[in-house]
Coordinates of C-alpha atoms and ligand atoms in Angstrom, one line a residue:
X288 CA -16.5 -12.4 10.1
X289 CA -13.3 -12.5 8.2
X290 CA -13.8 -14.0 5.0
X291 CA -10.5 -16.0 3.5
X292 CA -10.4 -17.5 0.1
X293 CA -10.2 -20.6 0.1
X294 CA -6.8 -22.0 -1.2
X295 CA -8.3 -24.9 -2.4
X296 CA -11.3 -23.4 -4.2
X297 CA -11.6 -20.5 -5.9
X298 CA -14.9 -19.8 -3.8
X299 CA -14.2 -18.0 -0.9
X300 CA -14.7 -19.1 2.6
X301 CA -16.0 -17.3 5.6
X302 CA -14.6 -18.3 8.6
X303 CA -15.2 -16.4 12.0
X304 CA -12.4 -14.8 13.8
X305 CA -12.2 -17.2 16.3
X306 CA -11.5 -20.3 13.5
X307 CA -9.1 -17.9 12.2
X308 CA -7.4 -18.3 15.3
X309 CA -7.9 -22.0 15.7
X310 CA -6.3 -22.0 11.7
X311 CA -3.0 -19.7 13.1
X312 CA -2.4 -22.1 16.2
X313 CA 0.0 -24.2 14.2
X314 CA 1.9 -20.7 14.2
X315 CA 1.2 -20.4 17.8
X316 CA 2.5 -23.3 18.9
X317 CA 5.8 -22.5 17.3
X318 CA 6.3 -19.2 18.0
X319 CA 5.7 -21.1 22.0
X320 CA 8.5 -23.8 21.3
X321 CA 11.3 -22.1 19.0
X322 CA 10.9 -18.7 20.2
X323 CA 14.1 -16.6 18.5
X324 CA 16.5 -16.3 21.1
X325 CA 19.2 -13.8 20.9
X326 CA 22.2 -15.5 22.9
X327 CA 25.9 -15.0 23.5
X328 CA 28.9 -17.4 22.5
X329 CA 26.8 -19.9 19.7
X330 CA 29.9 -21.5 17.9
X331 CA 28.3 -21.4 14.2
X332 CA 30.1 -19.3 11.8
X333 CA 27.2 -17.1 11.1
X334 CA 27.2 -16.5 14.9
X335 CA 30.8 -16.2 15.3
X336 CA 30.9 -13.9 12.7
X337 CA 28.3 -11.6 14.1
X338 CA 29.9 -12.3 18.0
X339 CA 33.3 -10.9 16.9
X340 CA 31.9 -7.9 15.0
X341 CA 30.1 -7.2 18.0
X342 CA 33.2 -7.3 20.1
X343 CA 33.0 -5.2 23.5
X344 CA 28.9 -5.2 23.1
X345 CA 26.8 -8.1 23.6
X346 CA 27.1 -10.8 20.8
X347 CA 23.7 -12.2 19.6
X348 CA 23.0 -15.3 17.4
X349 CA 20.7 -15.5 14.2
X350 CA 17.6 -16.4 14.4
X351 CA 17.2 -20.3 13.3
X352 CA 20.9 -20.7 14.4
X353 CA 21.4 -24.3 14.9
X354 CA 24.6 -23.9 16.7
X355 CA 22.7 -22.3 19.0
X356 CA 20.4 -25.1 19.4
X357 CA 17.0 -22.7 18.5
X358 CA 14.9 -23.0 15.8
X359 CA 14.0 -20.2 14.6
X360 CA 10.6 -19.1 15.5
X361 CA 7.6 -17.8 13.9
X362 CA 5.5 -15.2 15.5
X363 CA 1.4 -15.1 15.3
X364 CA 1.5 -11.8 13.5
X365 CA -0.3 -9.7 16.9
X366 CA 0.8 -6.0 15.6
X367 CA -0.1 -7.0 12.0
X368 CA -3.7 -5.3 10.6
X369 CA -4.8 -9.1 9.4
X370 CA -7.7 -8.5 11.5
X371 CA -11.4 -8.7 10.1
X372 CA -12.0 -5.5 8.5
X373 CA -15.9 -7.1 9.3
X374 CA -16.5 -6.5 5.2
X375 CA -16.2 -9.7 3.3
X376 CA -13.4 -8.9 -0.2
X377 CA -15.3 -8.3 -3.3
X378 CA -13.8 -9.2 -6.3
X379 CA -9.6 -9.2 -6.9
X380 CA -10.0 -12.8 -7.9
X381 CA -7.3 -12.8 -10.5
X382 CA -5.4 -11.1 -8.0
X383 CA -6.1 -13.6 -5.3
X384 CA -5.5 -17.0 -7.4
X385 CA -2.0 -15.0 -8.5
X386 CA -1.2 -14.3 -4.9
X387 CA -1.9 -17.9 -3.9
X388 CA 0.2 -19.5 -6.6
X389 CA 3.3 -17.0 -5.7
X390 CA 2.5 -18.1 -1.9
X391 CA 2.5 -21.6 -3.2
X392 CA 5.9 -21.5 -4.7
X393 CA 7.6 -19.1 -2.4
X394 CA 6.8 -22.0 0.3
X395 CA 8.3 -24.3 -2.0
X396 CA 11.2 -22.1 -2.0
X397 CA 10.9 -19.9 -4.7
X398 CA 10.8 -16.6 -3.3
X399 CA 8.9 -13.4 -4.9
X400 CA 8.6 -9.9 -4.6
X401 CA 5.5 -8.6 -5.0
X402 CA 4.4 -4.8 -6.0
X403 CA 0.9 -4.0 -5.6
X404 CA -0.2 -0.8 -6.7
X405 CA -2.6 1.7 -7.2
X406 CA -4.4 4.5 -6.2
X407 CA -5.8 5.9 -2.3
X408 CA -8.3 3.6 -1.7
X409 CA -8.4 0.9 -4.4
X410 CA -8.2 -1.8 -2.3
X411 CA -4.3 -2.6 -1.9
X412 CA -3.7 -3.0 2.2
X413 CA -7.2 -4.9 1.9
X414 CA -5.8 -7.3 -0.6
X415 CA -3.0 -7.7 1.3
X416 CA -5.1 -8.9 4.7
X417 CA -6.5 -11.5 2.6
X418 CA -3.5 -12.8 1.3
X419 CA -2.2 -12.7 5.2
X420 CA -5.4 -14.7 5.7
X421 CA -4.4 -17.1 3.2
X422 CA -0.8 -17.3 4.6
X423 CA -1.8 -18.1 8.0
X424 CA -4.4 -20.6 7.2
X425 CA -1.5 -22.2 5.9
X426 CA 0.5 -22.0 8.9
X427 CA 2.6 -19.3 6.9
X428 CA 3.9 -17.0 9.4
X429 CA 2.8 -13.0 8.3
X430 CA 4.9 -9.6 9.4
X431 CA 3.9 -6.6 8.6
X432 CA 5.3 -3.4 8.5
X433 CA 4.0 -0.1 7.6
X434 CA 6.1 3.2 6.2
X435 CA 4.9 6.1 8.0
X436 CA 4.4 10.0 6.1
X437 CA 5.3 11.4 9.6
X438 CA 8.6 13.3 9.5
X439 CA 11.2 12.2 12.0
X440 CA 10.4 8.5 12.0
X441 CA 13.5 6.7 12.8
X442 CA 15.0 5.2 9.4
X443 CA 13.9 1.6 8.8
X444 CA 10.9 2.3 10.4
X445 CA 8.7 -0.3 8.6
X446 CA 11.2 -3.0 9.2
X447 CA 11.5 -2.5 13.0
X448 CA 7.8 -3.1 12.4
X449 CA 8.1 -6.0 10.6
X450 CA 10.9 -7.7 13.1
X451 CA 9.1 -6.8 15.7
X452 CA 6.4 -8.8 14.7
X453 CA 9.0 -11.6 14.6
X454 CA 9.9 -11.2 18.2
X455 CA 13.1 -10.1 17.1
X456 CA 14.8 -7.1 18.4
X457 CA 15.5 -4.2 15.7
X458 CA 17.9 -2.8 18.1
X459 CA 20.0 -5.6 18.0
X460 CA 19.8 -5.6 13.7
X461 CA 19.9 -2.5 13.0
X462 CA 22.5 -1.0 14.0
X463 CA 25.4 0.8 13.3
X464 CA 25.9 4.4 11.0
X465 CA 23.5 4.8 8.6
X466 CA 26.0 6.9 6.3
X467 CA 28.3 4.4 6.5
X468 CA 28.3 2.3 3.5
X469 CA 29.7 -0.6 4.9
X470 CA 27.8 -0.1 8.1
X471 CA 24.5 -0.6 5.6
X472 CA 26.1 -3.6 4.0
X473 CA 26.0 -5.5 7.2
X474 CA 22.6 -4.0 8.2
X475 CA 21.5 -5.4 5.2
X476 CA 23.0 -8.6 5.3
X477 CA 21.9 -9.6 8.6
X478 CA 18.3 -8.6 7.8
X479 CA 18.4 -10.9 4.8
X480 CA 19.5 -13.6 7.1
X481 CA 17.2 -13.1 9.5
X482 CA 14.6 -13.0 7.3
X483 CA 15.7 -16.3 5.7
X484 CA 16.1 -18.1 9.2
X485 CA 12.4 -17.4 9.6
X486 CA 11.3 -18.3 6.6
X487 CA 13.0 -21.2 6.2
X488 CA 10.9 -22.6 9.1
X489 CA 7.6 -22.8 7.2
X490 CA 7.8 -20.0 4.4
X491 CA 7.3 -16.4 5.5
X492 CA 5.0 -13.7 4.0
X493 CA 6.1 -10.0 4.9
X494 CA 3.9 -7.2 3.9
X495 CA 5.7 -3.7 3.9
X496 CA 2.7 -1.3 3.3
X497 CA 2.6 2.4 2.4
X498 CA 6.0 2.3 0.8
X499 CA 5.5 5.6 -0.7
X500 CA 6.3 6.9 2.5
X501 CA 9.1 4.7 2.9
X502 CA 12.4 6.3 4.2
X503 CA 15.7 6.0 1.9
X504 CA 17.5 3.0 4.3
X505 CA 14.1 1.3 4.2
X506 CA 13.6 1.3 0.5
X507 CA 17.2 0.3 -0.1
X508 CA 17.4 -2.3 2.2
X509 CA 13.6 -3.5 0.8
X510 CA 15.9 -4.0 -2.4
X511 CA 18.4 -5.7 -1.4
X512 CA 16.4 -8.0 0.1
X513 CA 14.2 -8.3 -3.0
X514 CA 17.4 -9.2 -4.9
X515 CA 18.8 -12.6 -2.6
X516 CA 14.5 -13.8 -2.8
X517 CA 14.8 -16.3 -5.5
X518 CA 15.7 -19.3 -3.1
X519 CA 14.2 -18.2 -0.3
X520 CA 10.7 -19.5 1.1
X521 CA 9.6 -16.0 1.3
X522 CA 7.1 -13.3 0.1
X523 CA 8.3 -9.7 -0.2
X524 CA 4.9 -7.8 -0.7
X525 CA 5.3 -4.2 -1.0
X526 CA 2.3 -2.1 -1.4
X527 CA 2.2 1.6 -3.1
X528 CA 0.5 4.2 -4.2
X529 CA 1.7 5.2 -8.1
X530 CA 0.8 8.8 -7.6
X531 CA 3.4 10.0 -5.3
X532 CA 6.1 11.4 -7.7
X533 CA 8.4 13.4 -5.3
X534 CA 8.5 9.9 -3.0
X535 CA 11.9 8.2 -2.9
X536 CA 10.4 5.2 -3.8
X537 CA 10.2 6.6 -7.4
X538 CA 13.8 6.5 -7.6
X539 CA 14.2 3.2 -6.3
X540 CA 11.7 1.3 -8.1
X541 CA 13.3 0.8 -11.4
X542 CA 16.0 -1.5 -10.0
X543 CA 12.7 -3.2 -8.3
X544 CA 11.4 -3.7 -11.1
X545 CA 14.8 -5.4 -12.5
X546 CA 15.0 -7.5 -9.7
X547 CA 14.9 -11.3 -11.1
X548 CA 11.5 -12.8 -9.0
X549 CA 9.5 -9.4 -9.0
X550 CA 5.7 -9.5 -10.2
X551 CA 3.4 -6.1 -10.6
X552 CA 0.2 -5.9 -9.4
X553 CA -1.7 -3.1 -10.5
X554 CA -5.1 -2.9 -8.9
X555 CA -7.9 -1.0 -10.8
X556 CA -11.2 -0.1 -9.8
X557 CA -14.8 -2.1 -9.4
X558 CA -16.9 -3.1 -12.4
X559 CA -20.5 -2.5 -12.4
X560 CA -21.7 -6.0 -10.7
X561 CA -18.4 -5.2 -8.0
X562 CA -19.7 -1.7 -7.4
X563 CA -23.3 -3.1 -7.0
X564 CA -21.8 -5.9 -4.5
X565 CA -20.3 -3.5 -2.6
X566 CA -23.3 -0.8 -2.4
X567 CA -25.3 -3.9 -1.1
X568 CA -23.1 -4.4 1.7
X569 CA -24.0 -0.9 3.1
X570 CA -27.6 -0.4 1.2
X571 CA -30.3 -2.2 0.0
X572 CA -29.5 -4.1 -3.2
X573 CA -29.4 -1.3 -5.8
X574 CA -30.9 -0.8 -8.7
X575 CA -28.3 -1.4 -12.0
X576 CA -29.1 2.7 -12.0
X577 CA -27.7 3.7 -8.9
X578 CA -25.0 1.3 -9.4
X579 CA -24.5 2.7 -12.4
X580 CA -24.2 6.3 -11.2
X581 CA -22.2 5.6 -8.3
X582 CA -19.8 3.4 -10.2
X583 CA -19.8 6.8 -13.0
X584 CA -19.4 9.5 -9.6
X585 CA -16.2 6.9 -8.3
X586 CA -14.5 5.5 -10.7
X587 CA -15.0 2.0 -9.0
X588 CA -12.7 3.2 -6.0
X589 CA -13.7 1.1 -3.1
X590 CA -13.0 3.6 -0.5
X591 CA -15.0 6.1 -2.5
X592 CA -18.1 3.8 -3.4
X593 CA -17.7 3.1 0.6
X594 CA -17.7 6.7 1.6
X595 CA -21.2 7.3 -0.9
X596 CA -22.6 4.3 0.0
X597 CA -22.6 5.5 4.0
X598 CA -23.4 8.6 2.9
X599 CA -26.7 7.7 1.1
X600 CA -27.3 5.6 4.2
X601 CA -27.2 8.4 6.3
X602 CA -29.3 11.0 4.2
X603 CA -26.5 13.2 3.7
X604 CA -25.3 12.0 0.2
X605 CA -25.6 15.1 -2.6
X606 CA -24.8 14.3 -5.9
X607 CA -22.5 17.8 -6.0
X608 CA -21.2 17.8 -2.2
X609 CA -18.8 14.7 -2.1
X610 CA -18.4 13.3 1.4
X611 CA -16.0 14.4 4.2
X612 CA -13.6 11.8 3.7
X613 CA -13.3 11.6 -0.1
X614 CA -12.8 15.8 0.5
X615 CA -10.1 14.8 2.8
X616 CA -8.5 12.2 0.7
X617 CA -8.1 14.7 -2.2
X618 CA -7.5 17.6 -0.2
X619 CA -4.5 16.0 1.0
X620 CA -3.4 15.6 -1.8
X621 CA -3.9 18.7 -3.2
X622 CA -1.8 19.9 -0.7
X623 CA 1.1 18.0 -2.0
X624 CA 0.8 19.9 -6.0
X625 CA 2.8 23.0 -6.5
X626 CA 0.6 26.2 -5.9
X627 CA 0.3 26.3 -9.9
X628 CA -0.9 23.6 -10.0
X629 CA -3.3 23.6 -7.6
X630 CA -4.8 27.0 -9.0
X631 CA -5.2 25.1 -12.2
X632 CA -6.8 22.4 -10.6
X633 CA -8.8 24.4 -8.9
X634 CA -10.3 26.6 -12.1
X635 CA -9.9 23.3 -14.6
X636 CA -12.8 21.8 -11.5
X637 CA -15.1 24.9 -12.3
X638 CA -15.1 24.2 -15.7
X639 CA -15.9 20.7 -15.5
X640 CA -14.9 17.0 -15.0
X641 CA -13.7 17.1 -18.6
X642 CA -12.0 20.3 -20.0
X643 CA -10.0 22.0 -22.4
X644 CA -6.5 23.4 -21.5
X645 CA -6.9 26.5 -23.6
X646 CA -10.3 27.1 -22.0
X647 CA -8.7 26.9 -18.3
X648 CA -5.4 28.3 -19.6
X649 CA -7.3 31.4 -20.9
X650 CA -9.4 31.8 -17.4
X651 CA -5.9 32.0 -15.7
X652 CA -4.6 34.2 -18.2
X653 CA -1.8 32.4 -18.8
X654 CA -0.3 31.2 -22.2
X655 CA -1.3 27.9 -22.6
X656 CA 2.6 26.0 -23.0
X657 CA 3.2 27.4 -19.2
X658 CA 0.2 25.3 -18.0
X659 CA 1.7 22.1 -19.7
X660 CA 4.3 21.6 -16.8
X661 CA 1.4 22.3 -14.3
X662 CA -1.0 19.6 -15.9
X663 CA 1.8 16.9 -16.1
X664 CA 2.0 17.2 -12.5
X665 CA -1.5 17.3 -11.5
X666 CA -1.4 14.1 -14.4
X667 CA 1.6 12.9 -12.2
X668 CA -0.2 13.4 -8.7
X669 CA -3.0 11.5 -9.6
X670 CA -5.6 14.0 -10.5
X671 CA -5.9 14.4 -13.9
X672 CA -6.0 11.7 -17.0
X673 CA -5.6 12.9 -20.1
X674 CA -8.6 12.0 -22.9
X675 CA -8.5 11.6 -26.6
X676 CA -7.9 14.6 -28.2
X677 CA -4.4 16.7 -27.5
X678 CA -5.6 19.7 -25.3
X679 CA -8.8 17.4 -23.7
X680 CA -8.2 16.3 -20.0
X681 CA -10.0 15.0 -17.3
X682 CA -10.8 14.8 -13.4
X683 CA -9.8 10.7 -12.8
X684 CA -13.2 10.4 -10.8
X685 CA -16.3 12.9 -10.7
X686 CA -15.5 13.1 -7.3
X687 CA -12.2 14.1 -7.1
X688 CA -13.4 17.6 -9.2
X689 CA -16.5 17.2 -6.8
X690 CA -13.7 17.6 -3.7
X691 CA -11.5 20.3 -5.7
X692 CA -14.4 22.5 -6.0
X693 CA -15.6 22.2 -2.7
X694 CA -12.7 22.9 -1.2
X695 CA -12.6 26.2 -2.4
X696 CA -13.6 29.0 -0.9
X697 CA -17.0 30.9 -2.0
X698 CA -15.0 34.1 -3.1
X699 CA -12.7 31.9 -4.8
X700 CA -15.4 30.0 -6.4
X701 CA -17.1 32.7 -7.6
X702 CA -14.1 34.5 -8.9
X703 CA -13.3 31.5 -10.8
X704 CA -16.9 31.6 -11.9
X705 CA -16.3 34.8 -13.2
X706 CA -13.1 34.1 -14.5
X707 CA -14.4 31.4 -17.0
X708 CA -17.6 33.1 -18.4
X709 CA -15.0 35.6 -19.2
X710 CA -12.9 33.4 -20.9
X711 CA -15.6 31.8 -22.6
X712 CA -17.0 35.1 -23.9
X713 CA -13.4 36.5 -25.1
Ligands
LIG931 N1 -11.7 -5.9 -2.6 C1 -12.4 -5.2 -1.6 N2 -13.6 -5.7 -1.1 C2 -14.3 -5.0 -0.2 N3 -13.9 -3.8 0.2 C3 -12.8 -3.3 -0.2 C4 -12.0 -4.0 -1.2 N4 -10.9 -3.2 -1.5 C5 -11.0 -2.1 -0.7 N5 -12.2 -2.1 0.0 C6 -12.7 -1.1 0.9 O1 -12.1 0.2 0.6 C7 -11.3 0.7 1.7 C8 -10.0 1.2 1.2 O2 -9.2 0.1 0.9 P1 -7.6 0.1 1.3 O3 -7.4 0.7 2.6 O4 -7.2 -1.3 1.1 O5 -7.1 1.0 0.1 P2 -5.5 1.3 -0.2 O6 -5.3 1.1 -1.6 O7 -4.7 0.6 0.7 O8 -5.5 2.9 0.1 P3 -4.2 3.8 0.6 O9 -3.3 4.0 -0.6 O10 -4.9 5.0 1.1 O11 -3.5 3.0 1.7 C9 -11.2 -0.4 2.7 O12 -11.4 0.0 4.0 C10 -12.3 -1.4 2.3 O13 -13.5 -1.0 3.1
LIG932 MG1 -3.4 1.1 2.3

């Protein structure tokens, strides 16, 4: 069961798969009838244009062309993770009645990029299915792309993804030499275009996710996109992760963030009643103590509560052995830190969730203005927060010190045990 809010209330609905499809046939339909046709010798200047650039090769119209005599087309969004996730969305109601209105006048043709972001596992790719819920109960055509970490993805990865999606051939838009500037200009353009043919059908939502990962062409282009929006009936989402600071997105997303129609949505964790929602989805109803503690232990991260939620289910839930997944999640992650870092990570975990620099910066023996650097970074990769006092920090959930400690060794740990009764003592 998929449950959509409603667009017309601000309870939401729940609506089985199959009505979801009955909702998307008006998409169907047209994706049937106006199918986007790539076709030689259309006489509209668009199509002349790109026919003559593309002389020697075969020339293609735009999607939407009229010259060509096609509408252009909107696809049912198959490749696009809209599907049920099978768990109803808890919460993100300010978030949802913002998305709607920005899908409300982006149909109108006021066009929006949105940036939704937060941390692994708060919730952002499952806020975006819902608003691709909402969009295709509105007969809004969804696309979806998603940037991949994987090295050696082709550039513009996410948006071969997301015309794909469209039925329309990313071969046949992106071409030419990426280190060509005016090569990228055209790329550029023609995506634009393309885009706007679509949307100009019925509006168009297009949800680029993981753009953290995103490759430089993609980002670029995602800009210049984001910058022609403001007339167009479409909704540029991007979703990202805010704790990625070597990513290229970081150096890109000042000018999104000057882009005339661009809105910020930073999601946060669960509340106590959201936690306790969420734990009964999984569990019994809990009591406001266990809701309590898990909501202390996560931080409100839905992917976390998830992951302690299954694991009290299942028996295996220890209050100091975080679950495989949540290990994984900040494992990874810990992978990405400089080896400093991570060592003061790792000892700043045996002394507690919350800690004192000098205290950790004594048990590495180092002078505490070299570990500065080292805790910006871990600050910068998500790990840390810093607390009240100059020299107080903290691990952003219990679990996340839970994972560091756990993934260390049991020499390690007991060296580091060592290390900071020493320190302690001195
Ligand atoms: N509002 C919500 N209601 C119910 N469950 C949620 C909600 N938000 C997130 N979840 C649960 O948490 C899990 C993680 O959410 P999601 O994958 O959307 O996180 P994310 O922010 O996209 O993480 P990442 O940065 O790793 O991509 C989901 O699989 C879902 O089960
Ligand atoms: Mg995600």
């Amino acid at each position: 069961m998929l449950r959509i809010a409603s667009p017309s209330a601000r309870t939401p609905l729940s609506i089985s798969p199959g009505e979801l499809r009955r909702w998307q046939r008006p998409n169907d339909q047209l994706s049937q009838h106006h199918h986007i046709s790539w076709k030689r010798g259309c006489s509209t200047r668009k199509c002349r244009r790109s026919s003559g650039r593309q002389a020697g090769r075969t020339s293609w119209a735009f999607p939407g062309c009229s010259g060509c005599g096609d509408a252009s087309g909107v696809s049912s969004p198959t490749r696009s993770p809209v599907q049920s996730s099978g768990e109803g969305i808890i919460g993100r109601r300010r978030e949802l009645d913002a998305l709607q209105s920005w899908l409300s006048g982006a149909t109108d043709g006021g066009g929006r990029l949105v940036l939704c972001v937060g941390e692994p596992g708060i919730g952002k790719t499952r806020l975006a299915q819902e608003l691709a819920g909402l969009a295709l109960a509105g007969g809004t055509a969804v696309a979806w792309g998603r940037c991949v970490e994987v090295e050696g993805a082709p550039a513009y990865w996410a948006w071969r993804q997301v015309l794909r999606s469209l039925s329309i051939d990313p071969d046949i838009v992106l071409t030419g030499d990426l280190d060509s500037p005016g090569d990228r200009f055209r790329v550029f353009e023609d995506l634009t275009e393309a885009l706007r043919n679509v949307a100009d059908q019925n509006g168009l939502v297009v949800i680029l996710d993981d753009t953290h990962w995103g490759d430089e062409a993609s980002l670029l282009l995602l800009r210049h996109v984001a910058n022609q929006i403001g007339d167009a009936r479409l909704l540029l989402v991007a979703t990202f992760r805010d704790q990625e600071p070597s990513s290229i997105l970081a150096r890109v997303l000042p000018d999104l963030l000057r882009c005339p129609a661009v809105e910020r949505l930073d999601l946060r964790g669960f509340d106590l009643a959201e936690v306790s929602q969420q734990l009964a989805t999984t569990t019994e109803q809990p009591s406001d103590q266990d809701a309590r503690a898990v909501l202390d232990v996560t931080g409100g991260n839905p992917l976390f509560v998830r992951e302690v939620a299954r694991a009290m289910t299942d028996g295996t839930w220890r209050p100091s052995q975080p679950p495989r997944t949540v290990l994984d999640i900040v494992t990874a992650r810990l992978g990405r830190v400089s080896p400093d870092c991570r060592r003061l990570v790792q000892a700043a975990a045996i002394v507690g969730r919350d800690f004192s620099l000098t205290l950790v910066a004594a048990t590495l023996n180092e002078p505490v203005a070299q570990c500065l650097p080292l805790i910006d970074e871990a600050i910068g990769y998500g790990l840390l927060d810093r607390v009240g006092e100059a020299g107080e920090f903290r691990f952003v959930h219990a679990l996340t010190r839970d994972a560091v400690a756990a993934s260390l060794t049991s020499t390690d740990r007991a060296a580091l045990h060592r290390a900071v009764a020493e320190a302690i003592e001195a």
